[in-house]
XYZ file of C-alpha atoms in Angstrom:
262
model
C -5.125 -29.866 -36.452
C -5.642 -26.446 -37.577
C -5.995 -23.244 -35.285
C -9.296 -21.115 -36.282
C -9.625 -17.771 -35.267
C -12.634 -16.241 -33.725
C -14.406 -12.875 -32.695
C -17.770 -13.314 -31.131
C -20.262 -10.143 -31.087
C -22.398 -9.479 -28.256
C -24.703 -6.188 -28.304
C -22.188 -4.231 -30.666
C -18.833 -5.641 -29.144
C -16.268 -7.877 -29.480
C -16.478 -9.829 -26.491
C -15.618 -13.137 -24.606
C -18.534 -14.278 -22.053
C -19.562 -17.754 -20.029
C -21.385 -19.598 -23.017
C -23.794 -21.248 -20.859
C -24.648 -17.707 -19.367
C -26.387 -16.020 -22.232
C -29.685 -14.839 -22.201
C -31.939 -13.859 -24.672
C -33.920 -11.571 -22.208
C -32.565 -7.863 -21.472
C -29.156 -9.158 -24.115
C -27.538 -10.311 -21.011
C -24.690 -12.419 -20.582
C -21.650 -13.183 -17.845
C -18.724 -11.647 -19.708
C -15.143 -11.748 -19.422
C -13.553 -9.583 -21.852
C -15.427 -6.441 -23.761
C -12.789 -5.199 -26.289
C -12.503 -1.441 -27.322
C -10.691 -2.640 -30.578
C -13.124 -3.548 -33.336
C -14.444 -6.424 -35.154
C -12.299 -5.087 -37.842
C -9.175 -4.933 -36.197
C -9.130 -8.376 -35.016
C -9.845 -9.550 -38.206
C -6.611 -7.641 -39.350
C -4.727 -9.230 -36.581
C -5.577 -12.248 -37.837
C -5.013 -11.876 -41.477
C -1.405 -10.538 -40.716
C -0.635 -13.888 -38.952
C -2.172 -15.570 -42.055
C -5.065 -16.969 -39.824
C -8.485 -18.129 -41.587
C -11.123 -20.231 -41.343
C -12.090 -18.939 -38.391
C -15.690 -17.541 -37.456
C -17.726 -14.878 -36.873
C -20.634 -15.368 -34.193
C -23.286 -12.846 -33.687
C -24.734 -13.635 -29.991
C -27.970 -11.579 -30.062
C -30.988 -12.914 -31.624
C -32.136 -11.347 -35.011
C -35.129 -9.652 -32.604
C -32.868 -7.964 -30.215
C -32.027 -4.193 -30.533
C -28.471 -4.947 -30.745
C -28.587 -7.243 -33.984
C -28.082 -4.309 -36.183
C -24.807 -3.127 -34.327
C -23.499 -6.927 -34.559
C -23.763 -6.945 -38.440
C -22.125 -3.630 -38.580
C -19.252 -4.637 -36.678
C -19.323 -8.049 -38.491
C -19.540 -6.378 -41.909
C -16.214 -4.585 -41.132
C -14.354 -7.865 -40.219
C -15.450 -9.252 -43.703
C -14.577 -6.166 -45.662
C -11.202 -6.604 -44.339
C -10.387 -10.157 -45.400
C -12.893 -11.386 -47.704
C -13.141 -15.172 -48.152
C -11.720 -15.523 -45.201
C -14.242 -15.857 -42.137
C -17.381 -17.961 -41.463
C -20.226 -16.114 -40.064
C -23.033 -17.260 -37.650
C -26.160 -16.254 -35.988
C -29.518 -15.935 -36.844
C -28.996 -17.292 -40.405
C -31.274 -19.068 -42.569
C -31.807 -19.712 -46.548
C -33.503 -16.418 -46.690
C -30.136 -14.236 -45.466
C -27.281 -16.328 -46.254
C -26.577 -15.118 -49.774
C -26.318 -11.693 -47.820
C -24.074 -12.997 -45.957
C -21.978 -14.639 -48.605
C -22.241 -11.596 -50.528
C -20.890 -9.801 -47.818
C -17.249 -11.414 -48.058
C -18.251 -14.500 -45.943
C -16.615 -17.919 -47.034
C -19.480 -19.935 -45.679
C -22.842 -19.278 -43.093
C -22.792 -21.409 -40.057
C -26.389 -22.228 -38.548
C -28.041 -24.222 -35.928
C -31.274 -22.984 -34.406
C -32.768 -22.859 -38.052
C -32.444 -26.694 -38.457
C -34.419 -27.406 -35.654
C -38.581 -27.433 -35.115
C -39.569 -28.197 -31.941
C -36.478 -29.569 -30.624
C -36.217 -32.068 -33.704
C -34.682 -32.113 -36.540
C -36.252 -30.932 -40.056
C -35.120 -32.138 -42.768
C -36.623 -30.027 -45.556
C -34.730 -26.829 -43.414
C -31.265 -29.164 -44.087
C -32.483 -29.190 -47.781
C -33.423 -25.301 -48.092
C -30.001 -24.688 -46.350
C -27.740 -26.494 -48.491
C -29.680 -24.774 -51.240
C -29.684 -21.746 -50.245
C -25.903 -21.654 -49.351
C -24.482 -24.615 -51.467
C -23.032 -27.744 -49.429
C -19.781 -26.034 -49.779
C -20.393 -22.986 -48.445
C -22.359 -24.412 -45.344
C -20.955 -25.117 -41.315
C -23.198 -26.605 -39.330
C -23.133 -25.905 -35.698
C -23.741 -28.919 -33.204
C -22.582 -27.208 -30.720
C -23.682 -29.062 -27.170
C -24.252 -29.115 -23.117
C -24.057 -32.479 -21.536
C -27.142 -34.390 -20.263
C -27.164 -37.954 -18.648
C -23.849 -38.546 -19.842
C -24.434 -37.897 -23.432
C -23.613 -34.550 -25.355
C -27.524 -33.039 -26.741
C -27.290 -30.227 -29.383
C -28.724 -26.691 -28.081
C -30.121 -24.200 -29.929
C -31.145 -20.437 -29.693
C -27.895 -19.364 -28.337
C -27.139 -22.283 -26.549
C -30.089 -22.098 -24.615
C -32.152 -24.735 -25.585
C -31.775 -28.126 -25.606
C -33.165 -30.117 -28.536
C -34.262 -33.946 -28.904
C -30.856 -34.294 -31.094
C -27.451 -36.646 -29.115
C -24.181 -35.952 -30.898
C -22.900 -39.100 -32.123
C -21.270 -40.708 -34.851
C -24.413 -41.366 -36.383
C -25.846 -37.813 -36.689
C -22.552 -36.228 -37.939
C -22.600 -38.813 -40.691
C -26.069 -38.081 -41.633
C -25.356 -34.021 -41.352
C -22.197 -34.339 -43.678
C -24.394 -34.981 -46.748
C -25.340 -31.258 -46.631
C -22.319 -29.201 -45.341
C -18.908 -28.977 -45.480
C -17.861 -28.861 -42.351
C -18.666 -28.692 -38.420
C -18.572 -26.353 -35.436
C -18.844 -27.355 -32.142
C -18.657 -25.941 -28.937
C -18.360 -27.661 -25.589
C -21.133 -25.111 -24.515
C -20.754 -26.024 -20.143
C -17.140 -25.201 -20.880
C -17.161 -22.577 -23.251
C -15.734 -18.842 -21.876
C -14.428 -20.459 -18.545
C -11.192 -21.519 -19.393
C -11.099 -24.218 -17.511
C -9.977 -26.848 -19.983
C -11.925 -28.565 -22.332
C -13.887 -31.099 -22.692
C -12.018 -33.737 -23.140
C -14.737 -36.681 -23.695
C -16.808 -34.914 -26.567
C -12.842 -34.114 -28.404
C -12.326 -38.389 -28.241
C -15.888 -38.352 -29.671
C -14.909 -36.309 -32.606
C -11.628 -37.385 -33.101
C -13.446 -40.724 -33.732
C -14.804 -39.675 -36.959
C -13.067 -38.464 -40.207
C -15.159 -37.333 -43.072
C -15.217 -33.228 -42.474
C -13.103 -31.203 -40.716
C -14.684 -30.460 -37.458
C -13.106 -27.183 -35.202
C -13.552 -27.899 -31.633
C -14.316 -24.623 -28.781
C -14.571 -24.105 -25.266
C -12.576 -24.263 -22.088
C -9.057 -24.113 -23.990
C -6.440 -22.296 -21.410
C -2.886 -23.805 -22.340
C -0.820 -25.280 -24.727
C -1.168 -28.610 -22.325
C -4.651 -28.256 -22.691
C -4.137 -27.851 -26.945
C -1.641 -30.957 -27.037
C -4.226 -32.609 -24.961
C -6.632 -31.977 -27.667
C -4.257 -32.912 -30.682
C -3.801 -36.681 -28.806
C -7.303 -37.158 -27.731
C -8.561 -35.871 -31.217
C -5.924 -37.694 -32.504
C -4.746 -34.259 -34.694
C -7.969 -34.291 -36.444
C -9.661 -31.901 -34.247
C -9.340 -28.616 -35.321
C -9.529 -25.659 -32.488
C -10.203 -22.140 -31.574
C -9.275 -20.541 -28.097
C -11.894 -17.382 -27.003
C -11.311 -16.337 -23.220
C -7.597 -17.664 -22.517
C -5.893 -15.960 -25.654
C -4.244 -12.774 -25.035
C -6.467 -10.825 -27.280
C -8.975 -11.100 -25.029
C -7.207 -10.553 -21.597
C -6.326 -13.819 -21.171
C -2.568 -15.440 -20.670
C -2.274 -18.031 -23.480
C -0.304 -16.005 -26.220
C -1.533 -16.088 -29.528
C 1.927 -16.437 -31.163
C 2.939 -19.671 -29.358
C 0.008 -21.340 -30.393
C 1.051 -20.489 -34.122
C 4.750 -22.197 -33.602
C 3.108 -25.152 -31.269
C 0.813 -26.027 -34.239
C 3.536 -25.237 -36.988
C 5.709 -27.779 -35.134
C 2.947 -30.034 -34.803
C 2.709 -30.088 -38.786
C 6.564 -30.502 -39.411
C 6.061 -33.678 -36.993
């Protein structure tokens, strides 16, 4: 298990907001934390605690008003530790070189993989091309639905005709190299995570997979390190103390250095 670090970008801000609240229409979204410090200044937080991996999620749409404000914020956290941070949002084969260009170590996508609620393969391929397997994070993030987990899309908004299983993540592995997930009804509430879809993906083992959404407490991490069975890795938005919340960054550095020495 592996901490990742993240700083999600709503209309020009680092913020923290209820996942399953955002809305495409008027940029809106339920938030819990607007930061006055920077994209940029995280991202030098992070570096100084030797932190990477993590990513980089711009929340408006590539139509919105505010898309050009979330790549200039983004473009400063990049500049600042290059190779470092994934990037997402509103990325396809056409714009990820940009991206990578831009100091990114891979492009994460979702909505662009998906027509119709299904599936296209020939997107996977132009993907992978476009970024390289290597350089490519797919996101599955997911709401539940009649007791399964179904991938959304457009901001978490959506829901497609795709069920997270063990089946599609080893069908998607042929053309990334690596997952991102977010327990989307959980995500920004802090009111522990999802503990059924972190069993599901400590069940597989081929990529490294970083789990989000709901984390508040190191109980809630150490519940994630048993039920993922350590190889879930995870990132924690609204409870860290970066972002008003109580959980301090710091002691989830030593809890998952001492997890490592065990």
């Amino acid at each position: 298990m592996r901490f990742r670090p993240c700083i999600d970008i709503h209309n020009g801000k680092v913020k923290q907001i209820v996942g399953g609240s955002l809305r495409d229409k008027g940029d809106t979204a339920a938030e819990n934390f607007v930061s006055e410090t920077d994209a940029a200044g995280y991202a030098d937080i992070y570096d100084g605690l030797g932190l990477s991996g993590g990513h980089i999620i711009l929340l408006n749409p590539v139509s919105s008003p505010w898309y050009a404000a979330d790549m200039e914020q983004a473009a400063g956290a990049l500049s600042r530790a290059p190779g470092r941070w994934q990037i997402g949002g509103g990325i396809t084969p056409e714009t990820a070189g940009t991206f990578l260009s831009a100091g990114a170590s891979h492009v994460i996508v979702t909505s662009y993989l998906f027509s119709d609620g299904k599936l296209d393969r020939g997107r996977l391929e132009r993907m992978r091309e476009a970024a390289g397997k290597d350089r490519l994070v797919i996101d599955l993030s997911c709401r539940r639905r009649g007791g399964e987990y179904v991938v959304v899309t457009d901001r978490w908004q959506t829901f497609t005709d795709e069920v997270l299983g063990l089946s599609l993540l080893d069908e998607l592995a042929e053309y990334c190299s690596e997952f991102l997930i977010h327990g989307v009804d959980s995500e920004g509430k802090a009111e522990g995570p999802e503990q059924d879809l972190v069993r599901l993906l400590g069940a597989w083992n081929s990529l490294p997979v970083t789990y989000a959404g709901g984390i508040r407490s190191l109980g809630d991490i150490e519940a994630v390190a048993k039920d993922g069975r350590q190889r879930v890795d995870i990132t924690v938005g609204s409870a860290l103390d970066l972002f008003g919340g109580d959980l301090p960054l710091d002691e989830i550095c030593r809890y998952i250095e001492k997890l490592h020495k065990n």
